[in-house]
Coordinates of N, CA and C and ligand atoms in Angstrom, one line a residue:
M140 N -34.7 -9.4 -53.7 CA -33.8 -9.1 -52.6 C -33.5 -10.5 -51.9
S141 N -32.3 -10.8 -51.6 CA -32.0 -12.0 -50.9 C -32.3 -11.9 -49.5
F142 N -32.4 -13.1 -48.8 CA -32.7 -13.2 -47.4 C -31.6 -12.4 -46.6
F143 N -30.4 -12.5 -47.0 CA -29.3 -11.9 -46.4 C -29.4 -10.3 -46.5
S144 N -29.8 -9.9 -47.8 CA -29.9 -8.4 -48.0 C -31.0 -7.9 -47.1
K145 N -32.1 -8.7 -47.0 CA -33.2 -8.2 -46.1 C -32.8 -8.1 -44.7
L146 N -31.9 -9.0 -44.2 CA -31.4 -8.9 -42.9 C -30.5 -7.7 -42.7
M147 N -29.8 -7.4 -43.8 CA -28.8 -6.3 -43.8 C -29.5 -4.9 -43.8
T148 N -30.7 -4.9 -44.4 CA -31.4 -3.6 -44.7 C -32.6 -3.4 -43.8
P149 N -32.6 -2.4 -42.9 CA -33.8 -2.2 -42.1 C -35.0 -1.7 -42.9
N150 N -36.2 -2.1 -42.7 CA -37.4 -1.6 -43.4 C -37.7 -0.2 -42.8
K151 N -38.7 0.4 -43.4 CA -39.0 1.8 -43.0 C -39.3 1.9 -41.5
Q152 N -40.2 1.0 -41.0 CA -40.6 1.1 -39.6 C -39.4 0.8 -38.7
Q153 N -38.5 -0.1 -39.1 CA -37.3 -0.4 -38.3 C -36.4 0.8 -38.3
K154 N -36.3 1.5 -39.4 CA -35.4 2.7 -39.5 C -35.9 3.7 -38.5
Q155 N -37.2 3.9 -38.4 CA -37.8 4.9 -37.5 C -37.5 4.5 -36.0
Q156 N -37.5 3.2 -35.8 CA -37.3 2.7 -34.4 C -35.8 2.4 -34.1
A157 N -35.0 2.5 -35.1 CA -33.7 2.0 -35.0 C -32.9 2.7 -33.8
V158 N -32.1 1.8 -33.1 CA -31.3 2.4 -32.1 C -29.9 2.7 -32.6
E159 N -29.5 3.8 -32.4 CA -28.1 4.2 -32.8 C -27.1 3.3 -32.0
V160 N -26.2 2.6 -32.7 CA -25.4 1.7 -32.0 C -24.1 2.3 -31.5
T161 N -24.2 3.0 -30.4 CA -23.1 3.3 -29.6 C -23.5 2.9 -28.2
I162 N -22.5 2.4 -27.4 CA -22.9 2.0 -26.1 C -21.9 2.7 -25.1
D163 N -22.3 2.8 -23.9 CA -21.4 3.4 -22.9 C -20.5 2.3 -22.4
G164 N -19.2 2.5 -22.4 CA -18.2 1.6 -21.8 C -18.1 1.9 -20.3
P165 N -17.3 1.1 -19.6 CA -17.1 1.2 -18.2 C -16.6 2.6 -17.8
D166 N -15.9 3.2 -18.8 CA -15.3 4.5 -18.5 C -16.3 5.7 -18.9
G167 N -17.6 5.3 -19.2 CA -18.6 6.3 -19.5 C -18.5 6.9 -20.9
K168 N -17.6 6.4 -21.7 CA -17.4 6.9 -23.0 C -18.1 6.0 -24.0
A169 N -18.6 6.6 -25.1 CA -19.3 5.8 -26.1 C -18.4 4.9 -26.9
K170 N -18.9 3.8 -27.2 CA -18.1 2.9 -28.1 C -18.9 2.6 -29.3
K171 N -18.2 2.4 -30.4 CA -18.9 2.2 -31.7 C -18.8 0.7 -32.0
L172 N -19.8 0.1 -32.6 CA -19.8 -1.3 -33.0 C -19.8 -1.4 -34.5
T173 N -19.0 -2.3 -35.0 CA -18.9 -2.6 -36.5 C -18.9 -4.1 -36.6
L174 N -19.7 -4.7 -37.5 CA -19.8 -6.1 -37.7 C -19.2 -6.5 -39.0
Y175 N -18.2 -7.4 -39.0 CA -17.5 -7.9 -40.2 C -18.2 -9.2 -40.5
L176 N -18.6 -9.4 -41.7 CA -19.4 -10.6 -42.1 C -19.3 -10.9 -43.6
F177 N -19.9 -12.0 -44.0 CA -20.2 -12.2 -45.4 C -21.4 -13.0 -45.6
E178 N -22.0 -13.0 -46.8 CA -23.3 -13.5 -47.1 C -23.5 -14.9 -46.8
S179 N -22.6 -15.8 -47.3 CA -22.8 -17.2 -47.2 C -22.4 -17.8 -45.9
C180 N -22.2 -17.0 -44.9 CA -21.8 -17.5 -43.6 C -23.0 -17.6 -42.7
P181 N -23.4 -18.9 -42.3 CA -24.6 -19.1 -41.5 C -24.4 -18.5 -40.1
F182 N -23.2 -18.4 -39.6 CA -23.0 -17.8 -38.2 C -23.2 -16.3 -38.3
C183 N -22.9 -15.7 -39.4 CA -23.2 -14.3 -39.6 C -24.7 -14.1 -39.6
V184 N -25.5 -14.9 -40.3 CA -26.9 -14.8 -40.3 C -27.5 -14.9 -38.9
R185 N -27.0 -15.8 -38.1 CA -27.5 -15.9 -36.7 C -27.3 -14.6 -36.0
V186 N -26.2 -13.9 -36.2 CA -25.9 -12.7 -35.5 C -26.8 -11.6 -36.1
L187 N -27.0 -11.6 -37.4 CA -27.8 -10.6 -38.1 C -29.3 -10.6 -37.6
K188 N -29.7 -11.8 -37.4 CA -31.1 -12.0 -36.9 C -31.3 -11.3 -35.6
V189 N -30.4 -11.5 -34.7 CA -30.5 -10.8 -33.4 C -30.4 -9.3 -33.5
I190 N -29.5 -8.8 -34.4 CA -29.4 -7.4 -34.6 C -30.7 -6.8 -35.2
K191 N -31.3 -7.6 -36.1 CA -32.6 -7.2 -36.7 C -33.7 -7.1 -35.7
N192 N -33.8 -8.2 -34.9 CA -34.8 -8.2 -33.8 C -34.7 -7.1 -32.8
K193 N -33.5 -6.7 -32.6 CA -33.2 -5.6 -31.6 C -33.4 -4.2 -32.3
K194 N -33.6 -4.3 -33.6 CA -33.7 -3.0 -34.3 C -32.5 -2.1 -34.2
L195 N -31.3 -2.7 -34.3 CA -30.1 -2.0 -34.2 C -29.6 -1.6 -35.6
Q196 N -29.0 -0.5 -35.7 CA -28.3 -0.1 -37.0 C -26.8 -0.1 -36.8
L197 N -26.2 -1.3 -37.0 CA -24.8 -1.4 -36.9 C -24.1 -1.1 -38.3
E198 N -22.9 -0.7 -38.3 CA -22.2 -0.6 -39.5 C -21.7 -2.0 -39.9
M199 N -22.0 -2.4 -41.1 CA -21.7 -3.8 -41.6 C -20.6 -3.7 -42.6
R200 N -19.6 -4.6 -42.5 CA -18.5 -4.6 -43.5 C -18.4 -6.0 -44.1
D201 N -18.7 -6.1 -45.3 CA -18.7 -7.4 -46.0 C -17.3 -7.7 -46.5
T202 N -16.7 -8.7 -45.9 CA -15.3 -9.0 -46.2 C -15.1 -9.7 -47.6
M203 N -16.1 -10.3 -48.1 CA -16.1 -10.9 -49.4 C -16.2 -9.9 -50.5
K204 N -16.9 -8.9 -50.3 CA -17.2 -7.9 -51.3 C -16.1 -6.8 -51.3
N205 N -15.4 -6.6 -50.2 CA -14.5 -5.5 -50.1 C -13.2 -6.0 -49.5
Q206 N -12.1 -6.1 -50.3 CA -10.8 -6.6 -49.8 C -10.2 -5.7 -48.7
Q207 N -10.6 -4.5 -48.7 CA -10.1 -3.6 -47.7 C -10.6 -4.0 -46.3
Y208 N -11.9 -4.4 -46.3 CA -12.5 -4.8 -45.0 C -11.8 -6.1 -44.5
E209 N -11.6 -7.0 -45.5 CA -10.9 -8.3 -45.1 C -9.5 -7.9 -44.5
D210 N -8.8 -7.0 -45.2 CA -7.4 -6.7 -44.7 C -7.5 -6.1 -43.3
E211 N -8.4 -5.2 -43.1 CA -8.5 -4.5 -41.8 C -8.9 -5.5 -40.7
L212 N -9.7 -6.5 -41.0 CA -10.1 -7.5 -40.1 C -8.9 -8.4 -39.7
V213 N -8.1 -8.8 -40.7 CA -6.9 -9.6 -40.4 C -5.9 -8.8 -39.6
R214 N -5.7 -7.6 -40.1 CA -4.7 -6.7 -39.4 C -5.1 -6.4 -38.0
G215 N -6.4 -6.1 -37.8 CA -6.8 -5.6 -36.5 C -7.1 -6.8 -35.5
G216 N -7.9 -7.8 -36.0 CA -8.3 -8.9 -35.2 C -7.4 -10.1 -35.2
G217 N -6.5 -10.2 -36.2 CA -5.6 -11.2 -36.3 C -6.1 -12.5 -37.0
N218 N -7.3 -12.4 -37.5 CA -7.9 -13.6 -38.1 C -9.0 -13.2 -39.1
S219 N -9.1 -13.9 -40.2 CA -10.1 -13.5 -41.2 C -11.5 -14.1 -40.9
Q220 N -11.7 -14.8 -39.8 CA -13.0 -15.4 -39.5 C -14.1 -14.4 -39.2
V221 N -15.2 -14.7 -39.8 CA -16.4 -13.9 -39.6 C -17.5 -14.8 -38.9
P222 N -18.4 -14.3 -38.2 CA -18.6 -12.9 -37.9 C -17.6 -12.4 -36.9
C223 N -17.3 -11.1 -36.9 CA -16.4 -10.5 -35.9 C -17.0 -9.1 -35.6
L224 N -17.1 -8.9 -34.3 CA -17.6 -7.6 -33.9 C -16.5 -6.7 -33.4
K225 N -16.3 -5.6 -34.1 CA -15.3 -4.6 -33.6 C -15.9 -3.6 -32.7
I226 N -15.3 -3.6 -31.5 CA -15.8 -2.6 -30.5 C -14.8 -1.5 -30.4
T227 N -15.1 -0.4 -30.9 CA -14.1 0.7 -30.9 C -14.2 1.5 -29.7
G228 N -13.1 1.5 -28.9 CA -13.1 2.3 -27.7 C -12.3 3.5 -27.9
N229 N -12.0 4.2 -26.8 CA -11.3 5.5 -26.9 C -9.8 5.2 -27.2
K230 N -9.2 4.2 -26.6 CA -7.8 3.9 -26.9 C -7.7 2.7 -27.8
D231 N -8.3 1.6 -27.4 CA -8.1 0.3 -28.1 C -9.4 -0.1 -28.8
D232 N -9.2 -0.9 -29.8 CA -10.3 -1.6 -30.4 C -10.3 -3.1 -29.8
Y233 N -11.5 -3.6 -29.6 CA -11.6 -5.0 -29.2 C -12.3 -5.8 -30.3
W234 N -11.7 -6.9 -30.8 CA -12.3 -7.6 -31.9 C -12.9 -8.9 -31.3
M235 N -14.2 -9.0 -31.3 CA -14.8 -10.2 -30.7 C -15.2 -11.2 -31.8
Y236 N -14.6 -12.3 -31.8 CA -15.0 -13.4 -32.7 C -16.0 -14.3 -32.0
E237 N -16.5 -15.3 -32.7 CA -17.5 -16.3 -32.2 C -18.9 -15.7 -32.1
S238 N -19.8 -16.3 -33.0 CA -21.1 -15.8 -33.1 C -21.9 -15.8 -31.7
S239 N -21.6 -16.9 -30.9 CA -22.3 -17.0 -29.7 C -21.9 -15.9 -28.7
D240 N -20.6 -15.6 -28.7 CA -20.1 -14.5 -27.8 C -20.7 -13.2 -28.3
I241 N -20.8 -12.9 -29.6 CA -21.3 -11.7 -30.1 C -22.8 -11.5 -29.7
I242 N -23.5 -12.6 -29.9 CA -24.9 -12.6 -29.6 C -25.1 -12.3 -28.1
H243 N -24.4 -13.0 -27.3 CA -24.5 -12.8 -25.8 C -24.2 -11.3 -25.5
Y244 N -23.1 -10.8 -26.1 CA -22.8 -9.4 -25.8 C -23.9 -8.4 -26.2
I245 N -24.5 -8.7 -27.4 CA -25.5 -7.8 -27.9 C -26.8 -7.9 -27.0
E246 N -27.1 -9.1 -26.7 CA -28.3 -9.4 -25.8 C -28.1 -8.6 -24.5
K247 N -26.9 -8.7 -24.0 CA -26.6 -8.0 -22.7 C -26.6 -6.5 -22.8
Q248 N -26.0 -6.0 -23.8 CA -25.9 -4.5 -24.0 C -27.2 -3.9 -24.3
F249 N -28.1 -4.6 -25.0 CA -29.3 -4.0 -25.5 C -30.5 -4.8 -25.0
A250 N -30.5 -5.2 -23.7 CA -31.5 -6.0 -23.1 C -32.8 -5.2 -23.0
Ligands
GSH506 N1 -17.4 -20.8 -34.3 C1 -17.4 -19.7 -35.2 C2 -17.4 -20.2 -36.7 C3 -17.3 -19.1 -37.7 C4 -16.9 -19.6 -39.0 O1 -16.7 -20.8 -39.2 N2 -16.9 -18.7 -40.0 C5 -16.4 -19.0 -41.3 C6 -17.5 -18.6 -42.4 S1 -19.0 -19.4 -42.1 C7 -15.2 -18.3 -41.7 O2 -15.0 -17.1 -41.4 N3 -14.2 -19.0 -42.3 C8 -13.0 -18.3 -42.8 C9 -11.9 -18.2 -41.9 O3 -12.0 -18.8 -40.8 O4 -11.0 -17.6 -42.1 C10 -18.6 -18.8 -34.9 O5 -19.6 -19.4 -34.3 O6 -18.6 -17.6 -35.2

């Protein structure tokens, strides 16, 4: 199993402790998080390490392995750059680019 696959796959203990990744928005409604990424991207690995440390189970979409994910990233976020965190709200989706912004957001939401 590659280092990347290990980061993508929670172990048994982490599965038991895993936090379901929905957060409350300012409107009190849950929001869903989806991470767009691909394996050879070092910025994605930085984000994955934080997700792993926080024991979060996010939906991951590999844009290299699945053209449909690449298309939805470009259509929705306007750019094919990864990592990108999609924050699904009730009305609008927010597409957050930049690994440092994503890490900051996750650290803040799951402190
Ligand atoms: N400053 C960005 C850099 C991200 C970046 O360069 N991602 C590369 C992969 S490692 C990428 O998506 N390149 C393809 C593209 O920009 O369309 C970050 O920290 O997230």
